[in-house]
Amino acid sequence: MDSSNRRTEVYSKLPRIELRQLRYFLAVAEEMNFTRAAEKMGIAQPPLSQQILTLEQQLKVQLFKRSRRSISLTPEGEAFIVYARRIINNTQIAAELVQAIERGEEGPLTIGAIFSSIYTLIPPLFEIFAKRHPQVRLHLREMTIGQQIEGLREDRIDLGILRGPMVDPELDVLTMMEEPFVVVVSKTHPLAERTEVSVADVVTEPLIRVIPSVNRNYSRQMFSVLYDLGIPLNIVHEVADTHTLLGLVAAGLGMSMVPRSLSTIHTGQLRYLPLKETTPTTLLQLAWHKNSESRTLPKFLQIAREFITAPPPIL
């Protein structure tokens, strides 16, 4: 006999107890009077008495000692009352939980986020959300832009925090903030002592960029000031994430451009310098699947939309 058949056999031997029978039993146990218990439950006494009798027959035990003047719990009844209360309480808790999940007030919310969002959106947004919806379990995963897009399409994450502009027919996008790029060089680079640099300083330098296939729009935006001038780029390394990009720059393998909000990272190894000329900008966006069925996602998006009117300061 396989496990499923064994479970079926076990279930078939269990008493067929209804929740209303447990409620009637608890009412009688609390009132120690069938008449008052019936009034409390809003039914006539005979049906209540019949339900208690049926319950005893199903359990094959006597739960109450009955006399003409009083009733009392038997030892079996005393033992049963503990579990009856537990079942009723757990049923109520389960009902409230699933109803809260339906309303988006409980349940999980899985968010993929790029490295740089840790220094901008995540701290204030998560703090506000946690205060308003403490029962929602936030799960944060650091992911590249490409990993987030794949995760959204495969329903492995509910929301992505990424760099735009993001254009994808399967995704909806909300732009949270726009910030300028700055040039980043190693602390030993000849330009490191400058307070700002020009396009002419960057043109001849070996450059490190995000792989275009990860996010073509973001990759182009990094060096758009050079692209727009028709200047060929001296790309020496292409990487999938900002962690690697900053590591290569710190090692002196090239320079790059990053969102200004990252300019507090690795300041002992890196220098962040603004451009003299018109500076390209980048968008920090939220992305989610158009067909998302997450109940908690709308709650987060509501806070995000409120937050747009008062974005965090860019360092």
PDB file of C-alpha atoms in Angstrom:
ATOM      1  CA  MET A   1       0.000   0.000   0.000  1.00  0.00           C
ATOM      2  CA  ASP A   2       1.498   3.363  -1.037  1.00  0.00           C
ATOM      3  CA  SER A   3       1.591   6.423   1.227  1.00  0.00           C
ATOM      4  CA  SER A   4      -1.390   8.131  -0.421  1.00  0.00           C
ATOM      5  CA  ASN A   5      -3.581   5.066   0.116  1.00  0.00           C
ATOM      6  CA  ARG A   6      -2.429   4.799   3.729  1.00  0.00           C
ATOM      7  CA  ARG A   7      -3.346   8.436   4.311  1.00  0.00           C
ATOM      8  CA  THR A   8      -6.752   7.862   2.737  1.00  0.00           C
ATOM      9  CA  GLU A   9      -7.338   4.876   5.014  1.00  0.00           C
ATOM     10  CA  VAL A  10      -6.326   6.885   8.097  1.00  0.00           C
ATOM     11  CA  TYR A  11      -8.568   9.802   7.149  1.00  0.00           C
ATOM     12  CA  SER A  12     -11.515   7.496   6.548  1.00  0.00           C
ATOM     13  CA  LYS A  13     -11.264   6.231  10.135  1.00  0.00           C
ATOM     14  CA  LEU A  14     -11.245   9.694  11.711  1.00  0.00           C
ATOM     15  CA  PRO A  15     -14.434  10.941  13.398  1.00  0.00           C
ATOM     16  CA  ARG A  16     -16.381  13.274  11.107  1.00  0.00           C
ATOM     17  CA  ILE A  17     -16.507  16.194  13.510  1.00  0.00           C
ATOM     18  CA  GLU A  18     -17.909  19.544  12.390  1.00  0.00           C
ATOM     19  CA  LEU A  19     -16.723  22.910  13.671  1.00  0.00           C
ATOM     20  CA  ARG A  20     -20.229  23.791  14.806  1.00  0.00           C
ATOM     21  CA  GLN A  21     -20.229  20.706  17.029  1.00  0.00           C
ATOM     22  CA  LEU A  22     -17.035  21.922  18.678  1.00  0.00           C
ATOM     23  CA  ARG A  23     -18.542  25.376  19.177  1.00  0.00           C
ATOM     24  CA  TYR A  24     -21.669  23.878  20.732  1.00  0.00           C
ATOM     25  CA  PHE A  25     -19.538  21.674  22.979  1.00  0.00           C
ATOM     26  CA  LEU A  26     -17.474  24.649  24.153  1.00  0.00           C
ATOM     27  CA  ALA A  27     -20.616  26.696  24.812  1.00  0.00           C
ATOM     28  CA  VAL A  28     -22.086  23.944  26.986  1.00  0.00           C
ATOM     29  CA  ALA A  29     -18.749  23.441  28.762  1.00  0.00           C
ATOM     30  CA  GLU A  30     -18.560  27.155  29.545  1.00  0.00           C
ATOM     31  CA  GLU A  31     -22.188  27.580  30.639  1.00  0.00           C
ATOM     32  CA  MET A  32     -22.644  24.120  32.184  1.00  0.00           C
ATOM     33  CA  ASN A  33     -26.243  24.476  31.141  1.00  0.00           C
ATOM     34  CA  PHE A  34     -27.837  23.386  27.877  1.00  0.00           C
ATOM     35  CA  THR A  35     -30.495  26.107  27.905  1.00  0.00           C
ATOM     36  CA  ARG A  36     -28.047  28.966  28.407  1.00  0.00           C
ATOM     37  CA  ALA A  37     -25.628  27.449  25.882  1.00  0.00           C
ATOM     38  CA  ALA A  38     -28.412  27.248  23.285  1.00  0.00           C
ATOM     39  CA  GLU A  39     -29.341  30.889  23.893  1.00  0.00           C
ATOM     40  CA  LYS A  40     -25.689  31.878  23.586  1.00  0.00           C
ATOM     41  CA  MET A  41     -25.362  30.086  20.247  1.00  0.00           C
ATOM     42  CA  GLY A  42     -28.706  31.385  18.975  1.00  0.00           C
ATOM     43  CA  ILE A  43     -30.387  28.009  18.460  1.00  0.00           C
ATOM     44  CA  ALA A  44     -33.066  25.990  20.208  1.00  0.00           C
ATOM     45  CA  GLN A  45     -32.014  23.598  22.940  1.00  0.00           C
ATOM     46  CA  PRO A  46     -33.105  20.304  21.291  1.00  0.00           C
ATOM     47  CA  PRO A  47     -30.877  20.731  18.189  1.00  0.00           C
ATOM     48  CA  LEU A  48     -27.938  21.698  20.388  1.00  0.00           C
ATOM     49  CA  SER A  49     -28.448  18.678  22.633  1.00  0.00           C
ATOM     50  CA  GLN A  50     -28.685  16.455  19.567  1.00  0.00           C
ATOM     51  CA  GLN A  51     -25.408  17.824  18.171  1.00  0.00           C
ATOM     52  CA  ILE A  52     -23.626  17.138  21.473  1.00  0.00           C
ATOM     53  CA  LEU A  53     -25.010  13.614  21.490  1.00  0.00           C
ATOM     54  CA  THR A  54     -23.877  13.103  17.882  1.00  0.00           C
ATOM     55  CA  LEU A  55     -20.405  14.358  18.797  1.00  0.00           C
ATOM     56  CA  GLU A  56     -20.178  11.881  21.666  1.00  0.00           C
ATOM     57  CA  GLN A  57     -21.278   9.073  19.367  1.00  0.00           C
ATOM     58  CA  GLN A  58     -18.644  10.009  16.809  1.00  0.00           C
ATOM     59  CA  LEU A  59     -15.943  10.105  19.471  1.00  0.00           C
ATOM     60  CA  LYS A  60     -17.345   6.996  21.157  1.00  0.00           C
ATOM     61  CA  VAL A  61     -16.987   8.642  24.572  1.00  0.00           C
ATOM     62  CA  GLN A  62     -19.209  10.537  26.985  1.00  0.00           C
ATOM     63  CA  LEU A  63     -18.162  14.176  27.303  1.00  0.00           C
ATOM     64  CA  PHE A  64     -20.691  15.255  29.965  1.00  0.00           C
ATOM     65  CA  LYS A  65     -22.164  13.707  33.061  1.00  0.00           C
ATOM     66  CA  ARG A  66     -25.850  14.529  33.020  1.00  0.00           C
ATOM     67  CA  SER A  67     -28.337  14.673  35.882  1.00  0.00           C
ATOM     68  CA  ARG A  68     -31.723  16.327  36.232  1.00  0.00           C
ATOM     69  CA  ARG A  69     -30.241  19.338  38.009  1.00  0.00           C
ATOM     70  CA  SER A  70     -26.758  19.776  36.562  1.00  0.00           C
ATOM     71  CA  ILE A  71     -24.128  18.671  34.110  1.00  0.00           C
ATOM     72  CA  SER A  72     -20.351  18.390  34.405  1.00  0.00           C
ATOM     73  CA  LEU A  73     -17.439  17.387  32.223  1.00  0.00           C
ATOM     74  CA  THR A  74     -16.191  13.831  32.295  1.00  0.00           C
ATOM     75  CA  PRO A  75     -12.410  13.223  32.316  1.00  0.00           C
ATOM     76  CA  GLU A  76     -12.717  12.677  28.573  1.00  0.00           C
ATOM     77  CA  GLY A  77     -14.547  15.995  28.264  1.00  0.00           C
ATOM     78  CA  GLU A  78     -11.875  17.772  30.296  1.00  0.00           C
ATOM     79  CA  ALA A  79      -9.197  16.454  27.942  1.00  0.00           C
ATOM     80  CA  PHE A  80     -11.226  17.181  24.811  1.00  0.00           C
ATOM     81  CA  ILE A  81     -11.958  20.810  25.688  1.00  0.00           C
ATOM     82  CA  VAL A  82      -8.277  21.768  25.373  1.00  0.00           C
ATOM     83  CA  TYR A  83      -8.063  20.522  21.801  1.00  0.00           C
ATOM     84  CA  ALA A  84     -11.512  21.801  20.857  1.00  0.00           C
ATOM     85  CA  ARG A  85     -10.466  25.326  21.838  1.00  0.00           C
ATOM     86  CA  ARG A  86      -7.206  24.932  19.956  1.00  0.00           C
ATOM     87  CA  ILE A  87      -8.996  23.809  16.797  1.00  0.00           C
ATOM     88  CA  ILE A  88     -11.468  26.701  16.932  1.00  0.00           C
ATOM     89  CA  ASN A  89      -8.716  29.226  17.617  1.00  0.00           C
ATOM     90  CA  ASN A  90      -6.497  27.872  14.835  1.00  0.00           C
ATOM     91  CA  THR A  91      -9.424  27.892  12.426  1.00  0.00           C
ATOM     92  CA  GLN A  92     -10.077  31.538  13.236  1.00  0.00           C
ATOM     93  CA  ILE A  93      -6.400  32.401  12.856  1.00  0.00           C
ATOM     94  CA  ALA A  94      -6.224  30.578   9.520  1.00  0.00           C
ATOM     95  CA  ALA A  95      -9.350  32.346   8.251  1.00  0.00           C
ATOM     96  CA  GLU A  96      -8.020  35.754   9.270  1.00  0.00           C
ATOM     97  CA  LEU A  97      -4.648  34.975   7.693  1.00  0.00           C
ATOM     98  CA  VAL A  98      -5.978  33.996   4.269  1.00  0.00           C
ATOM     99  CA  GLN A  99      -8.356  36.963   4.284  1.00  0.00           C
ATOM    100  CA  ALA A 100      -5.427  39.261   5.113  1.00  0.00           C
ATOM    101  CA  ILE A 101      -3.411  37.713   2.280  1.00  0.00           C
ATOM    102  CA  GLU A 102      -6.334  38.299  -0.080  1.00  0.00           C
ATOM    103  CA  ARG A 103      -6.329  41.966   0.971  1.00  0.00           C
ATOM    104  CA  GLY A 104      -2.543  42.172   0.550  1.00  0.00           C
ATOM    105  CA  GLU A 105      -2.023  42.807   4.266  1.00  0.00           C
ATOM    106  CA  GLU A 106      -0.070  39.595   4.865  1.00  0.00           C
ATOM    107  CA  GLY A 107       2.094  37.235   2.872  1.00  0.00           C
ATOM    108  CA  PRO A 108       5.455  37.475   1.130  1.00  0.00           C
ATOM    109  CA  LEU A 109       6.805  40.124  -1.230  1.00  0.00           C
ATOM    110  CA  THR A 110       9.992  39.140  -3.039  1.00  0.00           C
ATOM    111  CA  ILE A 111      12.037  42.004  -4.438  1.00  0.00           C
ATOM    112  CA  GLY A 112      15.101  41.845  -6.643  1.00  0.00           C
ATOM    113  CA  ALA A 113      17.358  44.884  -6.415  1.00  0.00           C
ATOM    114  CA  ILE A 114      20.517  46.180  -7.996  1.00  0.00           C
ATOM    115  CA  PHE A 115      23.461  47.016  -5.800  1.00  0.00           C
ATOM    116  CA  SER A 116      23.125  50.795  -6.114  1.00  0.00           C
ATOM    117  CA  SER A 117      19.509  50.876  -4.886  1.00  0.00           C
ATOM    118  CA  ILE A 118      20.742  49.890  -1.423  1.00  0.00           C
ATOM    119  CA  TYR A 119      22.073  53.431  -1.096  1.00  0.00           C
ATOM    120  CA  THR A 120      18.996  55.245  -2.402  1.00  0.00           C
ATOM    121  CA  LEU A 121      15.531  53.722  -2.405  1.00  0.00           C
ATOM    122  CA  ILE A 122      15.666  50.619  -0.271  1.00  0.00           C
ATOM    123  CA  PRO A 123      16.313  52.066   3.211  1.00  0.00           C
ATOM    124  CA  PRO A 124      13.504  54.670   3.250  1.00  0.00           C
ATOM    125  CA  LEU A 125      10.997  52.677   1.181  1.00  0.00           C
ATOM    126  CA  PHE A 126      11.407  49.500   3.186  1.00  0.00           C
ATOM    127  CA  GLU A 127      11.170  51.411   6.462  1.00  0.00           C
ATOM    128  CA  ILE A 128       7.861  53.031   5.495  1.00  0.00           C
ATOM    129  CA  PHE A 129       6.442  49.776   4.127  1.00  0.00           C
ATOM    130  CA  ALA A 130       7.423  47.777   7.211  1.00  0.00           C
ATOM    131  CA  LYS A 131       5.706  50.293   9.477  1.00  0.00           C
ATOM    132  CA  ARG A 132       2.465  50.285   7.480  1.00  0.00           C
ATOM    133  CA  HIS A 133       2.363  46.574   6.713  1.00  0.00           C
ATOM    134  CA  PRO A 134       4.299  44.777   9.463  1.00  0.00           C
ATOM    135  CA  GLN A 135       2.702  41.418   8.618  1.00  0.00           C
ATOM    136  CA  VAL A 136       4.076  41.349   5.068  1.00  0.00           C
ATOM    137  CA  ARG A 137       7.331  39.395   4.822  1.00  0.00           C
ATOM    138  CA  LEU A 138       9.800  41.275   2.630  1.00  0.00           C
ATOM    139  CA  HIS A 139      12.418  39.133   0.895  1.00  0.00           C
ATOM    140  CA  LEU A 140      15.245  41.108  -0.728  1.00  0.00           C
ATOM    141  CA  ARG A 141      17.607  39.573  -3.271  1.00  0.00           C
ATOM    142  CA  GLU A 142      20.535  41.427  -4.783  1.00  0.00           C
ATOM    143  CA  MET A 143      20.291  40.715  -8.508  1.00  0.00           C
ATOM    144  CA  THR A 144      21.670  42.124 -11.729  1.00  0.00           C
ATOM    145  CA  ILE A 145      19.260  43.801 -14.114  1.00  0.00           C
ATOM    146  CA  GLY A 146      19.269  40.741 -16.367  1.00  0.00           C
ATOM    147  CA  GLN A 147      18.543  38.414 -13.450  1.00  0.00           C
ATOM    148  CA  GLN A 148      15.655  40.616 -12.376  1.00  0.00           C
ATOM    149  CA  ILE A 149      14.049  40.642 -15.812  1.00  0.00           C
ATOM    150  CA  GLU A 150      14.313  36.858 -15.994  1.00  0.00           C
ATOM    151  CA  GLY A 151      12.984  36.543 -12.434  1.00  0.00           C
ATOM    152  CA  LEU A 152       9.963  38.724 -13.224  1.00  0.00           C
ATOM    153  CA  ARG A 153       9.155  36.756 -16.364  1.00  0.00           C
ATOM    154  CA  GLU A 154       9.421  33.442 -14.520  1.00  0.00           C
ATOM    155  CA  ASP A 155       7.482  34.708 -11.462  1.00  0.00           C
ATOM    156  CA  ARG A 156      10.431  34.137  -9.106  1.00  0.00           C
ATOM    157  CA  ILE A 157      10.299  37.726  -7.862  1.00  0.00           C
ATOM    158  CA  ASP A 158       7.370  40.118  -7.530  1.00  0.00           C
ATOM    159  CA  LEU A 159       9.217  43.380  -8.096  1.00  0.00           C
ATOM    160  CA  GLY A 160      12.518  44.569  -9.504  1.00  0.00           C
ATOM    161  CA  ILE A 161      14.500  47.677  -8.602  1.00  0.00           C
ATOM    162  CA  LEU A 162      16.747  48.433 -11.553  1.00  0.00           C
ATOM    163  CA  ARG A 163      18.356  51.055 -13.744  1.00  0.00           C
ATOM    164  CA  GLY A 164      16.498  52.334 -16.758  1.00  0.00           C
ATOM    165  CA  PRO A 165      15.216  53.380 -19.038  1.00  0.00           C
ATOM    166  CA  MET A 166      13.688  49.905 -19.095  1.00  0.00           C
ATOM    167  CA  VAL A 167      11.537  48.986 -22.091  1.00  0.00           C
ATOM    168  CA  ASP A 168       9.999  45.512 -22.070  1.00  0.00           C
ATOM    169  CA  PRO A 169       6.563  44.526 -23.430  1.00  0.00           C
ATOM    170  CA  GLU A 170       5.951  42.130 -20.519  1.00  0.00           C
ATOM    171  CA  LEU A 171       6.775  44.606 -17.752  1.00  0.00           C
ATOM    172  CA  ASP A 172       5.227  47.693 -16.203  1.00  0.00           C
ATOM    173  CA  VAL A 173       7.649  50.326 -14.950  1.00  0.00           C
ATOM    174  CA  LEU A 174       7.521  53.148 -12.419  1.00  0.00           C
ATOM    175  CA  THR A 175      10.332  55.714 -12.471  1.00  0.00           C
ATOM    176  CA  MET A 176      11.334  56.613  -8.924  1.00  0.00           C
ATOM    177  CA  MET A 177      14.181  59.051  -9.468  1.00  0.00           C
ATOM    178  CA  GLU A 178      16.679  60.424 -11.951  1.00  0.00           C
ATOM    179  CA  GLU A 179      20.285  61.118 -11.049  1.00  0.00           C
ATOM    180  CA  PRO A 180      23.467  62.106 -12.892  1.00  0.00           C
ATOM    181  CA  PHE A 181      26.399  59.887 -13.698  1.00  0.00           C
ATOM    182  CA  VAL A 182      29.847  60.739 -12.353  1.00  0.00           C
ATOM    183  CA  VAL A 183      33.248  59.574 -13.538  1.00  0.00           C
ATOM    184  CA  VAL A 184      34.939  57.029 -11.266  1.00  0.00           C
ATOM    185  CA  VAL A 185      38.695  56.403 -11.258  1.00  0.00           C
ATOM    186  CA  SER A 186      41.129  54.642  -8.953  1.00  0.00           C
ATOM    187  CA  LYS A 187      42.789  56.728  -6.233  1.00  0.00           C
ATOM    188  CA  THR A 188      46.138  56.315  -8.037  1.00  0.00           C
ATOM    189  CA  HIS A 189      44.824  57.594 -11.371  1.00  0.00           C
ATOM    190  CA  PRO A 190      46.360  60.880 -12.613  1.00  0.00           C
ATOM    191  CA  LEU A 191      42.867  62.443 -12.629  1.00  0.00           C
ATOM    192  CA  ALA A 192      42.146  61.464  -9.029  1.00  0.00           C
ATOM    193  CA  GLU A 193      43.281  64.813  -7.630  1.00  0.00           C
ATOM    194  CA  ARG A 194      40.966  66.804  -9.884  1.00  0.00           C
ATOM    195  CA  THR A 195      37.654  68.245  -8.640  1.00  0.00           C
ATOM    196  CA  GLU A 196      36.020  67.640 -12.039  1.00  0.00           C
ATOM    197  CA  VAL A 197      36.931  66.272 -15.444  1.00  0.00           C
ATOM    198  CA  SER A 198      36.020  67.036 -19.040  1.00  0.00           C
ATOM    199  CA  VAL A 199      34.991  64.851 -21.950  1.00  0.00           C
ATOM    200  CA  ALA A 200      38.455  65.379 -23.405  1.00  0.00           C
ATOM    201  CA  ASP A 201      39.948  63.752 -20.294  1.00  0.00           C
ATOM    202  CA  VAL A 202      37.763  60.668 -20.722  1.00  0.00           C
ATOM    203  CA  VAL A 203      38.041  60.152 -24.475  1.00  0.00           C
ATOM    204  CA  THR A 204      41.444  58.497 -24.513  1.00  0.00           C
ATOM    205  CA  GLU A 205      41.042  56.473 -21.322  1.00  0.00           C
ATOM    206  CA  PRO A 206      40.367  52.714 -21.176  1.00  0.00           C
ATOM    207  CA  LEU A 207      36.710  52.352 -20.199  1.00  0.00           C
ATOM    208  CA  ILE A 208      34.712  49.732 -18.304  1.00  0.00           C
ATOM    209  CA  ARG A 209      30.987  49.392 -18.915  1.00  0.00           C
ATOM    210  CA  VAL A 210      27.999  47.218 -18.134  1.00  0.00           C
ATOM    211  CA  ILE A 211      27.422  44.554 -20.778  1.00  0.00           C
ATOM    212  CA  PRO A 212      24.886  45.968 -23.272  1.00  0.00           C
ATOM    213  CA  SER A 213      22.963  42.682 -23.342  1.00  0.00           C
ATOM    214  CA  VAL A 214      22.161  43.118 -19.631  1.00  0.00           C
ATOM    215  CA  ASN A 215      20.468  46.472 -20.231  1.00  0.00           C
ATOM    216  CA  ARG A 216      21.299  48.137 -23.527  1.00  0.00           C
ATOM    217  CA  ASN A 217      19.656  51.445 -22.619  1.00  0.00           C
ATOM    218  CA  TYR A 218      21.531  51.756 -19.321  1.00  0.00           C
ATOM    219  CA  SER A 219      24.830  50.685 -20.877  1.00  0.00           C
ATOM    220  CA  ARG A 220      24.535  53.326 -23.582  1.00  0.00           C
ATOM    221  CA  GLN A 221      23.411  55.972 -21.110  1.00  0.00           C
ATOM    222  CA  MET A 222      26.657  55.584 -19.133  1.00  0.00           C
ATOM    223  CA  PHE A 223      28.720  57.077 -21.926  1.00  0.00           C
ATOM    224  CA  SER A 224      25.996  58.864 -23.875  1.00  0.00           C
ATOM    225  CA  VAL A 225      27.931  62.133 -23.785  1.00  0.00           C
ATOM    226  CA  LEU A 226      30.647  60.387 -25.830  1.00  0.00           C
ATOM    227  CA  TYR A 227      28.225  58.525 -28.104  1.00  0.00           C
ATOM    228  CA  ASP A 228      26.381  61.763 -28.861  1.00  0.00           C
ATOM    229  CA  LEU A 229      29.634  63.373 -29.985  1.00  0.00           C
ATOM    230  CA  GLY A 230      30.388  60.418 -32.238  1.00  0.00           C
ATOM    231  CA  ILE A 231      33.535  59.614 -30.286  1.00  0.00           C
ATOM    232  CA  PRO A 232      34.592  55.928 -30.447  1.00  0.00           C
ATOM    233  CA  LEU A 233      34.883  54.319 -27.034  1.00  0.00           C
ATOM    234  CA  ASN A 234      37.964  52.501 -25.814  1.00  0.00           C
ATOM    235  CA  ILE A 235      36.092  49.703 -24.018  1.00  0.00           C
ATOM    236  CA  VAL A 236      38.533  47.327 -22.321  1.00  0.00           C
ATOM    237  CA  HIS A 237      36.164  45.424 -20.017  1.00  0.00           C
ATOM    238  CA  GLU A 238      32.442  44.621 -19.959  1.00  0.00           C
ATOM    239  CA  VAL A 239      30.829  43.448 -16.727  1.00  0.00           C
ATOM    240  CA  ALA A 240      27.419  42.278 -15.552  1.00  0.00           C
ATOM    241  CA  ASP A 241      27.189  44.237 -12.299  1.00  0.00           C
ATOM    242  CA  THR A 242      28.391  47.334 -10.473  1.00  0.00           C
ATOM    243  CA  HIS A 243      30.323  45.328  -7.862  1.00  0.00           C
ATOM    244  CA  THR A 244      32.667  44.016 -10.538  1.00  0.00           C
ATOM    245  CA  LEU A 245      32.858  47.344 -12.327  1.00  0.00           C
ATOM    246  CA  LEU A 246      34.028  49.186  -9.204  1.00  0.00           C
ATOM    247  CA  GLY A 247      36.488  46.414  -8.404  1.00  0.00           C
ATOM    248  CA  LEU A 248      38.130  46.672 -11.817  1.00  0.00           C
ATOM    249  CA  VAL A 249      38.294  50.460 -11.571  1.00  0.00           C
ATOM    250  CA  ALA A 250      39.862  50.233  -8.094  1.00  0.00           C
ATOM    251  CA  ALA A 251      42.456  47.851  -9.551  1.00  0.00           C
ATOM    252  CA  GLY A 252      43.419  50.508 -12.089  1.00  0.00           C
ATOM    253  CA  LEU A 253      42.160  48.551 -15.095  1.00  0.00           C
ATOM    254  CA  GLY A 254      40.121  51.431 -16.483  1.00  0.00           C
ATOM    255  CA  MET A 255      37.682  54.209 -15.616  1.00  0.00           C
ATOM    256  CA  SER A 256      33.925  54.268 -15.811  1.00  0.00           C
ATOM    257  CA  MET A 257      30.796  56.235 -15.010  1.00  0.00           C
ATOM    258  CA  VAL A 258      28.334  55.346 -12.264  1.00  0.00           C
ATOM    259  CA  PRO A 259      25.227  56.908 -10.693  1.00  0.00           C
ATOM    260  CA  ARG A 260      26.186  59.667  -8.259  1.00  0.00           C
ATOM    261  CA  SER A 261      24.479  57.894  -5.342  1.00  0.00           C
ATOM    262  CA  LEU A 262      27.371  55.403  -5.364  1.00  0.00           C
ATOM    263  CA  SER A 263      29.970  58.067  -4.659  1.00  0.00           C
ATOM    264  CA  THR A 264      30.187  57.110  -0.979  1.00  0.00           C
ATOM    265  CA  ILE A 265      31.376  53.558  -1.754  1.00  0.00           C
ATOM    266  CA  HIS A 266      35.029  52.509  -1.453  1.00  0.00           C
ATOM    267  CA  THR A 267      36.144  56.109  -1.063  1.00  0.00           C
ATOM    268  CA  GLY A 268      39.544  54.895   0.128  1.00  0.00           C
ATOM    269  CA  GLN A 269      40.165  53.202  -3.225  1.00  0.00           C
ATOM    270  CA  LEU A 270      38.132  55.270  -5.666  1.00  0.00           C
ATOM    271  CA  ARG A 271      37.563  58.894  -6.635  1.00  0.00           C
ATOM    272  CA  TYR A 272      34.261  60.177  -8.023  1.00  0.00           C
ATOM    273  CA  LEU A 273      34.406  63.229 -10.290  1.00  0.00           C
ATOM    274  CA  PRO A 274      31.623  65.211 -11.991  1.00  0.00           C
ATOM    275  CA  LEU A 275      31.822  66.101 -15.673  1.00  0.00           C
ATOM    276  CA  LYS A 276      32.224  69.734 -16.697  1.00  0.00           C
ATOM    277  CA  GLU A 277      29.967  69.245 -19.695  1.00  0.00           C
ATOM    278  CA  THR A 278      26.300  68.257 -19.807  1.00  0.00           C
ATOM    279  CA  THR A 279      26.069  65.193 -17.632  1.00  0.00           C
ATOM    280  CA  PRO A 280      24.166  62.066 -18.674  1.00  0.00           C
ATOM    281  CA  THR A 281      21.551  60.819 -16.219  1.00  0.00           C
ATOM    282  CA  THR A 282      20.129  57.461 -15.228  1.00  0.00           C
ATOM    283  CA  LEU A 283      16.697  56.392 -14.036  1.00  0.00           C
ATOM    284  CA  LEU A 284      16.085  54.241 -10.981  1.00  0.00           C
ATOM    285  CA  GLN A 285      12.909  52.298 -11.693  1.00  0.00           C
ATOM    286  CA  LEU A 286      10.574  49.713 -10.255  1.00  0.00           C
ATOM    287  CA  ALA A 287       9.507  46.962 -12.645  1.00  0.00           C
ATOM    288  CA  TRP A 288       6.889  44.232 -12.306  1.00  0.00           C
ATOM    289  CA  HIS A 289       5.147  41.795 -14.610  1.00  0.00           C
ATOM    290  CA  LYS A 290       1.993  43.105 -16.252  1.00  0.00           C
ATOM    291  CA  ASN A 291       0.168  39.925 -15.197  1.00  0.00           C
ATOM    292  CA  SER A 292       1.443  39.846 -11.616  1.00  0.00           C
ATOM    293  CA  GLU A 293      -0.963  38.162  -9.197  1.00  0.00           C
ATOM    294  CA  SER A 294       0.840  39.297  -6.045  1.00  0.00           C
ATOM    295  CA  ARG A 295      -1.594  40.621  -3.426  1.00  0.00           C
ATOM    296  CA  THR A 296       1.108  42.521  -1.568  1.00  0.00           C
ATOM    297  CA  LEU A 297       2.666  44.248  -4.580  1.00  0.00           C
ATOM    298  CA  PRO A 298      -0.071  46.934  -4.936  1.00  0.00           C
ATOM    299  CA  LYS A 299       0.547  47.959  -1.316  1.00  0.00           C
ATOM    300  CA  PHE A 300       4.237  48.507  -2.042  1.00  0.00           C
ATOM    301  CA  LEU A 301       3.529  50.380  -5.272  1.00  0.00           C
ATOM    302  CA  GLN A 302       1.103  52.666  -3.457  1.00  0.00           C
ATOM    303  CA  ILE A 303       3.857  53.704  -1.050  1.00  0.00           C
ATOM    304  CA  ALA A 304       6.331  54.041  -3.923  1.00  0.00           C
ATOM    305  CA  ARG A 305       4.005  56.432  -5.771  1.00  0.00           C
ATOM    306  CA  GLU A 306       3.582  58.513  -2.633  1.00  0.00           C
ATOM    307  CA  PHE A 307       7.342  58.502  -2.204  1.00  0.00           C
ATOM    308  CA  ILE A 308       8.038  59.950  -5.649  1.00  0.00           C
ATOM    309  CA  THR A 309       6.937  63.378  -4.430  1.00  0.00           C
ATOM    310  CA  ALA A 310       9.685  63.334  -1.766  1.00  0.00           C
ATOM    311  CA  PRO A 311      12.655  61.302  -3.065  1.00  0.00           C
ATOM    312  CA  PRO A 312      15.677  60.662  -0.856  1.00  0.00           C
ATOM    313  CA  PRO A 313      18.546  63.136  -1.183  1.00  0.00           C
ATOM    314  CA  ILE A 314      21.249  62.150  -3.629  1.00  0.00           C
ATOM    315  CA  LEU A 315      24.624  62.221  -1.956  1.00  0.00           C
TER     316      LEU A 315
END
